[in-house]
Amino acid sequence: MLGAATLTATGLTAIVTGTAQAADVNVARNGGFESGLANWSCTGGSGTAVSAPTYAGAGALKATPSGQDNARCSQTVTVKPNSTYTLSTQVQGSYVYLGASGTGTQDVSTWTPGSGGGWQKLSTTFSTGPNTTQVTVYTHGWYGQPAYHVDEFSVFGPDGGGGTDPGPSIPGAPAGLAVSGQSASTLTLSWNAVSGATGYHVYRDGSRVATVTGATTQLTGLAPSTTYSLQVSAYNQAGEGPKSAPVSGTTAPDTGNPGNPAVPRHAVTGYWQNFNNGATVQRLSDVQAQYDIIAVSFADATTTPGAITFNLDSAGLGGYTVAQFKADIAAKKAAGKSVILSIGGEKGTITVNDSASANNLANSAYALMQEYGFSGIDIDLENGLNATYMTQALRSLSQKAGPSLVITMAPQTIDMQSTSNAYFQTALNIKDILTVVNMQYYNSGSMLGCDGKVYSQGSVDFLTALACIQLEGGLAPSQVGLGLPASPSGAGSGYVAPTVVNNALDCLTRGTNCGSFKPSKTYPALRGAMTWSTNWDAKAGNAWSNAVGPKVHSLP
């Protein structure tokens, strides 16, 4: 499969970026699929118009390869001879192609080999021959691959006289602007996406301070206890639209420990690897900005029962020094992020089974927090724990560190099937100081959901029906997160596309995009999602955090 795709790619003409000239028009018809499949033809009935997911507007194309049918959808556009056209579209899916044939010169195509986690733009150009008045433009998937989605299909160039879609108009003002999170130095903003927008400009007190493509952003470097006037505008090829109605956002007061910012209402957790296992080697400064909690993996056991230490793998991380590591922790925390130390992992050997070892864990963890600047700890003991003494250790650490302490947990699915399990007991025992439980919805067999039915990993139902156990078992919604691998390489099994994660988040918080299981009520305060790991995410082009991060930060 890859060999064939590579051969196709090597024949591409140069892709020209840039906007079309003002006189150009979109000679494609129904490129936004707002009129179903009008003007389009899909092989073998492989295409259908859908209302979600869409890149913009109310419609998109979904086409499903089957057998020897690569789900080719096409239309014939009317063009002018001896002219150049820019062909582009937004796609979701793996091995999605975009091309033009019958150009009278050199036919072209381009494709995306991505994992299909979010919308990606495909674009290329073609020139027409001296007698060419019609060209077939198309998109198709690849054999054996899942369905793909297409939206905002356009062919910009001189008007060939065959009718056009209107060119882009200036987008309207964004609605729903709100402050969805704050710390002493940050404000997180979210708003409703605007149809036809390419991106958004963010204004603070009348000055433009950021430009983003998604409908959320975090402003950093702000003063504590300060109120700002905030606005957002949308833009596209036609220009910038009007600004939104202003909203006020006030940063939190300085608590006297600016190194431990508050965790936002909806947070993304990512594990950072202190080792090289084939994923992208990162410094903490490289970790994608969508992550609100960064769990450094992992603490090391000592010869003292329960006690931990931390050894930076400087050699494995390309000469990353302890001084640089500490400076990066401080910088992340200044940007409103929480950097914590994870205890355990697959090979973790730390045991806390009596009062002495509980005290040793609390004392050593607090010493590491003071030495490195960690905001807290993560409990990821995959070989079980003792609820009584782990509770003692965490309460003792909380007394030392104060109310800004961040405590997260990453149990396996079997650990959270019942409130009688030690992991679940521990979470409930420390509910007043617990930040979030990010259960690992991977490397798991089938499990019972809260409705008593069996669900297999890899589906939206597996995520929602198992999260329901925690939500109905005593944890606050703000203490529940969904833990998934960032790529198929990040786990032995259980990887799902970021769209599945986002559907589960919608189902739990809004009651939409559910599978066969739908909770009896919604949980708008759900904390968010977690991934193993930021390194595997980076290896896959940050596809997971680019898709799941904005979704988490725009939750109600």
JSON list of N, CA, C and O in Angstrom, two decimals, residues 54-96:
[
{"chain": "A", "resi": 54, "resn": "THR", "atom": "N", "xyz": [-18.20, 18.06, 10.18]},
{"chain": "A", "resi": 54, "resn": "THR", "atom": "CA", "xyz": [-18.02, 19.02, 9.11]},
{"chain": "A", "resi": 54, "resn": "THR", "atom": "C", "xyz": [-16.87, 19.94, 9.47]},
{"chain": "A", "resi": 54, "resn": "THR", "atom": "O", "xyz": [-16.59, 20.18, 10.64]},
{"chain": "A", "resi": 55, "resn": "TYR", "atom": "N", "xyz": [-16.22, 20.45, 8.43]},
{"chain": "A", "resi": 55, "resn": "TYR", "atom": "CA", "xyz": [-15.18, 21.45, 8.66]},
{"chain": "A", "resi": 55, "resn": "TYR", "atom": "C", "xyz": [-15.81, 22.83, 8.82]},
{"chain": "A", "resi": 55, "resn": "TYR", "atom": "O", "xyz": [-15.38, 23.65, 9.61]},
{"chain": "A", "resi": 56, "resn": "ALA", "atom": "N", "xyz": [-16.86, 23.08, 8.02]},
{"chain": "A", "resi": 56, "resn": "ALA", "atom": "CA", "xyz": [-17.60, 24.32, 8.09]},
{"chain": "A", "resi": 56, "resn": "ALA", "atom": "C", "xyz": [-18.99, 24.07, 7.52]},
{"chain": "A", "resi": 56, "resn": "ALA", "atom": "O", "xyz": [-19.20, 23.16, 6.72]},
{"chain": "A", "resi": 57, "resn": "GLY", "atom": "N", "xyz": [-19.95, 24.87, 7.93]},
{"chain": "A", "resi": 57, "resn": "GLY", "atom": "CA", "xyz": [-21.30, 24.71, 7.41]},
{"chain": "A", "resi": 57, "resn": "GLY", "atom": "C", "xyz": [-21.99, 23.50, 7.98]},
{"chain": "A", "resi": 57, "resn": "GLY", "atom": "O", "xyz": [-21.59, 22.92, 8.98]},
{"chain": "A", "resi": 58, "resn": "ALA", "atom": "N", "xyz": [-23.06, 23.07, 7.27]},
{"chain": "A", "resi": 58, "resn": "ALA", "atom": "CA", "xyz": [-23.91, 22.01, 7.80]},
{"chain": "A", "resi": 58, "resn": "ALA", "atom": "C", "xyz": [-23.75, 20.69, 7.09]},
{"chain": "A", "resi": 58, "resn": "ALA", "atom": "O", "xyz": [-24.40, 19.71, 7.44]},
{"chain": "A", "resi": 59, "resn": "GLY", "atom": "N", "xyz": [-22.87, 20.61, 6.07]},
{"chain": "A", "resi": 59, "resn": "GLY", "atom": "CA", "xyz": [-22.74, 19.38, 5.32]},
{"chain": "A", "resi": 59, "resn": "GLY", "atom": "C", "xyz": [-21.30, 19.01, 5.03]},
{"chain": "A", "resi": 59, "resn": "GLY", "atom": "O", "xyz": [-20.41, 19.86, 5.07]},
{"chain": "A", "resi": 60, "resn": "ALA", "atom": "N", "xyz": [-21.09, 17.74, 4.76]},
{"chain": "A", "resi": 60, "resn": "ALA", "atom": "CA", "xyz": [-19.78, 17.23, 4.34]},
{"chain": "A", "resi": 60, "resn": "ALA", "atom": "C", "xyz": [-20.01, 15.92, 3.59]},
{"chain": "A", "resi": 60, "resn": "ALA", "atom": "O", "xyz": [-21.10, 15.35, 3.63]},
{"chain": "A", "resi": 61, "resn": "LEU", "atom": "N", "xyz": [-18.99, 15.45, 2.91]},
{"chain": "A", "resi": 61, "resn": "LEU", "atom": "CA", "xyz": [-19.03, 14.17, 2.20]},
{"chain": "A", "resi": 61, "resn": "LEU", "atom": "C", "xyz": [-18.39, 13.09, 3.05]},
{"chain": "A", "resi": 61, "resn": "LEU", "atom": "O", "xyz": [-17.30, 13.30, 3.60]},
{"chain": "A", "resi": 62, "resn": "LYS", "atom": "N", "xyz": [-19.05, 11.95, 3.15]},
{"chain": "A", "resi": 62, "resn": "LYS", "atom": "CA", "xyz": [-18.46, 10.75, 3.73]},
{"chain": "A", "resi": 62, "resn": "LYS", "atom": "C", "xyz": [-18.46, 9.68, 2.65]},
{"chain": "A", "resi": 62, "resn": "LYS", "atom": "O", "xyz": [-19.50, 9.38, 2.05]},
{"chain": "A", "resi": 63, "resn": "ALA", "atom": "N", "xyz": [-17.30, 9.12, 2.36]},
{"chain": "A", "resi": 63, "resn": "ALA", "atom": "CA", "xyz": [-17.19, 8.08, 1.33]},
{"chain": "A", "resi": 63, "resn": "ALA", "atom": "C", "xyz": [-16.43, 6.90, 1.91]},
{"chain": "A", "resi": 63, "resn": "ALA", "atom": "O", "xyz": [-15.42, 7.08, 2.61]},
{"chain": "A", "resi": 64, "resn": "THR", "atom": "N", "xyz": [-16.89, 5.69, 1.60]},
{"chain": "A", "resi": 64, "resn": "THR", "atom": "CA", "xyz": [-16.36, 4.48, 2.25]},
{"chain": "A", "resi": 64, "resn": "THR", "atom": "C", "xyz": [-15.79, 3.52, 1.21]},
{"chain": "A", "resi": 64, "resn": "THR", "atom": "O", "xyz": [-16.54, 2.94, 0.40]},
{"chain": "A", "resi": 65, "resn": "PRO", "atom": "N", "xyz": [-14.45, 3.31, 1.19]},
{"chain": "A", "resi": 65, "resn": "PRO", "atom": "CA", "xyz": [-13.88, 2.31, 0.30]},
{"chain": "A", "resi": 65, "resn": "PRO", "atom": "C", "xyz": [-14.38, 0.91, 0.66]},
{"chain": "A", "resi": 65, "resn": "PRO", "atom": "O", "xyz": [-14.64, 0.61, 1.83]},
{"chain": "A", "resi": 66, "resn": "SER", "atom": "N", "xyz": [-14.51, 0.07, -0.34]},
{"chain": "A", "resi": 66, "resn": "SER", "atom": "CA", "xyz": [-14.99, -1.29, -0.11]},
{"chain": "A", "resi": 66, "resn": "SER", "atom": "C", "xyz": [-14.46, -2.20, -1.20]},
{"chain": "A", "resi": 66, "resn": "SER", "atom": "O", "xyz": [-14.64, -1.92, -2.40]},
{"chain": "A", "resi": 67, "resn": "GLY", "atom": "N", "xyz": [-13.79, -3.27, -0.81]},
{"chain": "A", "resi": 67, "resn": "GLY", "atom": "CA", "xyz": [-13.26, -4.20, -1.80]},
{"chain": "A", "resi": 67, "resn": "GLY", "atom": "C", "xyz": [-12.29, -3.51, -2.73]},
{"chain": "A", "resi": 67, "resn": "GLY", "atom": "O", "xyz": [-11.31, -2.92, -2.30]},
{"chain": "A", "resi": 68, "resn": "GLN", "atom": "N", "xyz": [-12.57, -3.57, -4.04]},
{"chain": "A", "resi": 68, "resn": "GLN", "atom": "CA", "xyz": [-11.72, -2.93, -5.03]},
{"chain": "A", "resi": 68, "resn": "GLN", "atom": "C", "xyz": [-12.16, -1.51, -5.37]},
{"chain": "A", "resi": 68, "resn": "GLN", "atom": "O", "xyz": [-11.65, -0.89, -6.30]},
{"chain": "A", "resi": 69, "resn": "ASP", "atom": "N", "xyz": [-13.16, -1.00, -4.65]},
{"chain": "A", "resi": 69, "resn": "ASP", "atom": "CA", "xyz": [-13.67, 0.36, -4.87]},
{"chain": "A", "resi": 69, "resn": "ASP", "atom": "C", "xyz": [-13.01, 1.30, -3.88]},
{"chain": "A", "resi": 69, "resn": "ASP", "atom": "O", "xyz": [-13.15, 1.15, -2.68]},
{"chain": "A", "resi": 70, "resn": "ASN", "atom": "N", "xyz": [-12.27, 2.27, -4.41]},
{"chain": "A", "resi": 70, "resn": "ASN", "atom": "CA", "xyz": [-11.58, 3.22, -3.52]},
{"chain": "A", "resi": 70, "resn": "ASN", "atom": "C", "xyz": [-12.45, 4.44, -3.18]},
{"chain": "A", "resi": 70, "resn": "ASN", "atom": "O", "xyz": [-11.95, 5.44, -2.67]},
{"chain": "A", "resi": 71, "resn": "ALA", "atom": "N", "xyz": [-13.76, 4.35, -3.46]},
{"chain": "A", "resi": 71, "resn": "ALA", "atom": "CA", "xyz": [-14.72, 5.40, -3.10]},
{"chain": "A", "resi": 71, "resn": "ALA", "atom": "C", "xyz": [-14.35, 6.74, -3.75]},
{"chain": "A", "resi": 71, "resn": "ALA", "atom": "O", "xyz": [-14.15, 7.75, -3.08]},
{"chain": "A", "resi": 72, "resn": "ARG", "atom": "N", "xyz": [-14.30, 6.72, -5.08]},
{"chain": "A", "resi": 72, "resn": "ARG", "atom": "CA", "xyz": [-13.95, 7.92, -5.83]},
{"chain": "A", "resi": 72, "resn": "ARG", "atom": "C", "xyz": [-15.20, 8.78, -6.07]},
{"chain": "A", "resi": 72, "resn": "ARG", "atom": "O", "xyz": [-16.19, 8.31, -6.62]},
{"chain": "A", "resi": 73, "resn": "CYS", "atom": "N", "xyz": [-15.16, 10.03, -5.62]},
{"chain": "A", "resi": 73, "resn": "CYS", "atom": "CA", "xyz": [-16.24, 10.98, -5.83]},
{"chain": "A", "resi": 73, "resn": "CYS", "atom": "C", "xyz": [-15.72, 12.12, -6.69]},
{"chain": "A", "resi": 73, "resn": "CYS", "atom": "O", "xyz": [-14.64, 12.67, -6.40]},
{"chain": "A", "resi": 74, "resn": "SER", "atom": "N", "xyz": [-16.47, 12.48, -7.74]},
{"chain": "A", "resi": 74, "resn": "SER", "atom": "CA", "xyz": [-15.95, 13.44, -8.70]},
{"chain": "A", "resi": 74, "resn": "SER", "atom": "C", "xyz": [-17.05, 14.32, -9.25]},
{"chain": "A", "resi": 74, "resn": "SER", "atom": "O", "xyz": [-18.24, 14.04, -9.10]},
{"chain": "A", "resi": 75, "resn": "GLN", "atom": "N", "xyz": [-16.64, 15.40, -9.89]},
{"chain": "A", "resi": 75, "resn": "GLN", "atom": "CA", "xyz": [-17.55, 16.23, -10.67]},
{"chain": "A", "resi": 75, "resn": "GLN", "atom": "C", "xyz": [-16.75, 16.85, -11.81]},
{"chain": "A", "resi": 75, "resn": "GLN", "atom": "O", "xyz": [-15.52, 16.98, -11.73]},
{"chain": "A", "resi": 76, "resn": "THR", "atom": "N", "xyz": [-17.45, 17.22, -12.86]},
{"chain": "A", "resi": 76, "resn": "THR", "atom": "CA", "xyz": [-16.82, 17.86, -14.01]},
{"chain": "A", "resi": 76, "resn": "THR", "atom": "C", "xyz": [-17.06, 19.36, -13.91]},
{"chain": "A", "resi": 76, "resn": "THR", "atom": "O", "xyz": [-18.19, 19.82, -13.74]},
{"chain": "A", "resi": 77, "resn": "VAL", "atom": "N", "xyz": [-15.97, 20.13, -13.97]},
{"chain": "A", "resi": 77, "resn": "VAL", "atom": "CA", "xyz": [-16.06, 21.58, -13.86]},
{"chain": "A", "resi": 77, "resn": "VAL", "atom": "C", "xyz": [-15.73, 22.21, -15.21]},
{"chain": "A", "resi": 77, "resn": "VAL", "atom": "O", "xyz": [-14.97, 21.66, -16.01]},
{"chain": "A", "resi": 78, "resn": "THR", "atom": "N", "xyz": [-16.31, 23.36, -15.47]},
{"chain": "A", "resi": 78, "resn": "THR", "atom": "CA", "xyz": [-16.09, 24.09, -16.72]},
{"chain": "A", "resi": 78, "resn": "THR", "atom": "C", "xyz": [-14.97, 25.10, -16.50]},
{"chain": "A", "resi": 78, "resn": "THR", "atom": "O", "xyz": [-15.01, 25.90, -15.56]},
{"chain": "A", "resi": 79, "resn": "VAL", "atom": "N", "xyz": [-13.97, 25.04, -17.37]},
{"chain": "A", "resi": 79, "resn": "VAL", "atom": "CA", "xyz": [-12.77, 25.86, -17.19]},
{"chain": "A", "resi": 79, "resn": "VAL", "atom": "C", "xyz": [-12.46, 26.62, -18.48]},
{"chain": "A", "resi": 79, "resn": "VAL", "atom": "O", "xyz": [-13.05, 26.38, -19.53]},
{"chain": "A", "resi": 80, "resn": "LYS", "atom": "N", "xyz": [-11.51, 27.53, -18.39]},
{"chain": "A", "resi": 80, "resn": "LYS", "atom": "CA", "xyz": [-11.02, 28.26, -19.55]},
{"chain": "A", "resi": 80, "resn": "LYS", "atom": "C", "xyz": [-9.72, 27.62, -20.03]},
{"chain": "A", "resi": 80, "resn": "LYS", "atom": "O", "xyz": [-8.89, 27.20, -19.22]},
{"chain": "A", "resi": 81, "resn": "PRO", "atom": "N", "xyz": [-9.51, 27.54, -21.32]},
{"chain": "A", "resi": 81, "resn": "PRO", "atom": "CA", "xyz": [-8.24, 27.02, -21.84]},
{"chain": "A", "resi": 81, "resn": "PRO", "atom": "C", "xyz": [-7.07, 27.90, -21.41]},
{"chain": "A", "resi": 81, "resn": "PRO", "atom": "O", "xyz": [-7.23, 29.08, -21.08]},
{"chain": "A", "resi": 82, "resn": "ASN", "atom": "N", "xyz": [-5.91, 27.28, -21.38]},
{"chain": "A", "resi": 82, "resn": "ASN", "atom": "CA", "xyz": [-4.65, 27.98, -21.09]},
{"chain": "A", "resi": 82, "resn": "ASN", "atom": "C", "xyz": [-4.74, 28.79, -19.78]},
{"chain": "A", "resi": 82, "resn": "ASN", "atom": "O", "xyz": [-4.31, 29.94, -19.72]},
{"chain": "A", "resi": 83, "resn": "SER", "atom": "N", "xyz": [-5.29, 28.15, -18.75]},
{"chain": "A", "resi": 83, "resn": "SER", "atom": "CA", "xyz": [-5.46, 28.83, -17.47]},
{"chain": "A", "resi": 83, "resn": "SER", "atom": "C", "xyz": [-4.96, 27.95, -16.33]},
{"chain": "A", "resi": 83, "resn": "SER", "atom": "O", "xyz": [-4.84, 26.73, -16.49]},
{"chain": "A", "resi": 84, "resn": "THR", "atom": "N", "xyz": [-4.69, 28.57, -15.20]},
{"chain": "A", "resi": 84, "resn": "THR", "atom": "CA", "xyz": [-4.20, 27.85, -14.02]},
{"chain": "A", "resi": 84, "resn": "THR", "atom": "C", "xyz": [-5.27, 27.90, -12.93]},
{"chain": "A", "resi": 84, "resn": "THR", "atom": "O", "xyz": [-5.86, 28.95, -12.68]},
{"chain": "A", "resi": 85, "resn": "TYR", "atom": "N", "xyz": [-5.49, 26.74, -12.28]},
{"chain": "A", "resi": 85, "resn": "TYR", "atom": "CA", "xyz": [-6.51, 26.62, -11.23]},
{"chain": "A", "resi": 85, "resn": "TYR", "atom": "C", "xyz": [-5.87, 26.03, -9.97]},
{"chain": "A", "resi": 85, "resn": "TYR", "atom": "O", "xyz": [-4.97, 25.19, -10.05]},
{"chain": "A", "resi": 86, "resn": "THR", "atom": "N", "xyz": [-6.36, 26.50, -8.83]},
{"chain": "A", "resi": 86, "resn": "THR", "atom": "CA", "xyz": [-5.93, 25.96, -7.54]},
{"chain": "A", "resi": 86, "resn": "THR", "atom": "C", "xyz": [-7.03, 25.06, -7.01]},
{"chain": "A", "resi": 86, "resn": "THR", "atom": "O", "xyz": [-8.17, 25.50, -6.81]},
{"chain": "A", "resi": 87, "resn": "LEU", "atom": "N", "xyz": [-6.69, 23.80, -6.80]},
{"chain": "A", "resi": 87, "resn": "LEU", "atom": "CA", "xyz": [-7.62, 22.78, -6.34]},
{"chain": "A", "resi": 87, "resn": "LEU", "atom": "C", "xyz": [-7.32, 22.49, -4.87]},
{"chain": "A", "resi": 87, "resn": "LEU", "atom": "O", "xyz": [-6.19, 22.18, -4.52]},
{"chain": "A", "resi": 88, "resn": "SER", "atom": "N", "xyz": [-8.33, 22.62, -3.99]},
{"chain": "A", "resi": 88, "resn": "SER", "atom": "CA", "xyz": [-8.07, 22.36, -2.57]},
{"chain": "A", "resi": 88, "resn": "SER", "atom": "C", "xyz": [-9.33, 21.87, -1.89]},
{"chain": "A", "resi": 88, "resn": "SER", "atom": "O", "xyz": [-10.45, 22.06, -2.38]},
{"chain": "A", "resi": 89, "resn": "THR", "atom": "N", "xyz": [-9.13, 21.23, -0.73]},
{"chain": "A", "resi": 89, "resn": "THR", "atom": "CA", "xyz": [-10.24, 20.74, 0.07]},
{"chain": "A", "resi": 89, "resn": "THR", "atom": "C", "xyz": [-9.74, 20.41, 1.46]},
{"chain": "A", "resi": 89, "resn": "THR", "atom": "O", "xyz": [-8.53, 20.29, 1.70]},
{"chain": "A", "resi": 90, "resn": "GLN", "atom": "N", "xyz": [-10.67, 20.26, 2.39]},
{"chain": "A", "resi": 90, "resn": "GLN", "atom": "CA", "xyz": [-10.37, 19.77, 3.74]},
{"chain": "A", "resi": 90, "resn": "GLN", "atom": "C", "xyz": [-10.78, 18.32, 3.82]},
{"chain": "A", "resi": 90, "resn": "GLN", "atom": "O", "xyz": [-11.87, 17.95, 3.38]},
{"chain": "A", "resi": 91, "resn": "VAL", "atom": "N", "xyz": [-9.91, 17.46, 4.39]},
{"chain": "A", "resi": 91, "resn": "VAL", "atom": "CA", "xyz": [-10.19, 16.03, 4.45]},
{"chain": "A", "resi": 91, "resn": "VAL", "atom": "C", "xyz": [-9.93, 15.51, 5.86]},
{"chain": "A", "resi": 91, "resn": "VAL", "atom": "O", "xyz": [-9.14, 16.06, 6.61]},
{"chain": "A", "resi": 92, "resn": "GLN", "atom": "N", "xyz": [-10.61, 14.42, 6.18]},
{"chain": "A", "resi": 92, "resn": "GLN", "atom": "CA", "xyz": [-10.34, 13.62, 7.39]},
{"chain": "A", "resi": 92, "resn": "GLN", "atom": "C", "xyz": [-10.21, 12.18, 6.94]},
{"chain": "A", "resi": 92, "resn": "GLN", "atom": "O", "xyz": [-11.08, 11.67, 6.22]},
{"chain": "A", "resi": 93, "resn": "GLY", "atom": "N", "xyz": [-9.15, 11.51, 7.39]},
{"chain": "A", "resi": 93, "resn": "GLY", "atom": "CA", "xyz": [-9.00, 10.10, 7.05]},
{"chain": "A", "resi": 93, "resn": "GLY", "atom": "C", "xyz": [-7.59, 9.77, 6.63]},
{"chain": "A", "resi": 93, "resn": "GLY", "atom": "O", "xyz": [-6.74, 10.64, 6.45]},
{"chain": "A", "resi": 94, "resn": "SER", "atom": "N", "xyz": [-7.33, 8.48, 6.45]},
{"chain": "A", "resi": 94, "resn": "SER", "atom": "CA", "xyz": [-6.01, 8.00, 6.05]},
{"chain": "A", "resi": 94, "resn": "SER", "atom": "C", "xyz": [-5.98, 7.78, 4.54]},
{"chain": "A", "resi": 94, "resn": "SER", "atom": "O", "xyz": [-6.92, 7.20, 3.98]},
{"chain": "A", "resi": 95, "resn": "TYR", "atom": "N", "xyz": [-4.90, 8.24, 3.90]},
{"chain": "A", "resi": 95, "resn": "TYR", "atom": "CA", "xyz": [-4.70, 8.03, 2.47]},
{"chain": "A", "resi": 95, "resn": "TYR", "atom": "C", "xyz": [-5.89, 8.57, 1.66]},
{"chain": "A", "resi": 95, "resn": "TYR", "atom": "O", "xyz": [-6.54, 7.84, 0.93]},
{"chain": "A", "resi": 96, "resn": "VAL", "atom": "N", "xyz": [-6.15, 9.85, 1.84]},
{"chain": "A", "resi": 96, "resn": "VAL", "atom": "CA", "xyz": [-7.19, 10.52, 1.09]},
{"chain": "A", "resi": 96, "resn": "VAL", "atom": "C", "xyz": [-6.54, 11.29, -0.06]},
{"chain": "A", "resi": 96, "resn": "VAL", "atom": "O", "xyz": [-5.57, 12.01, 0.14]}
]
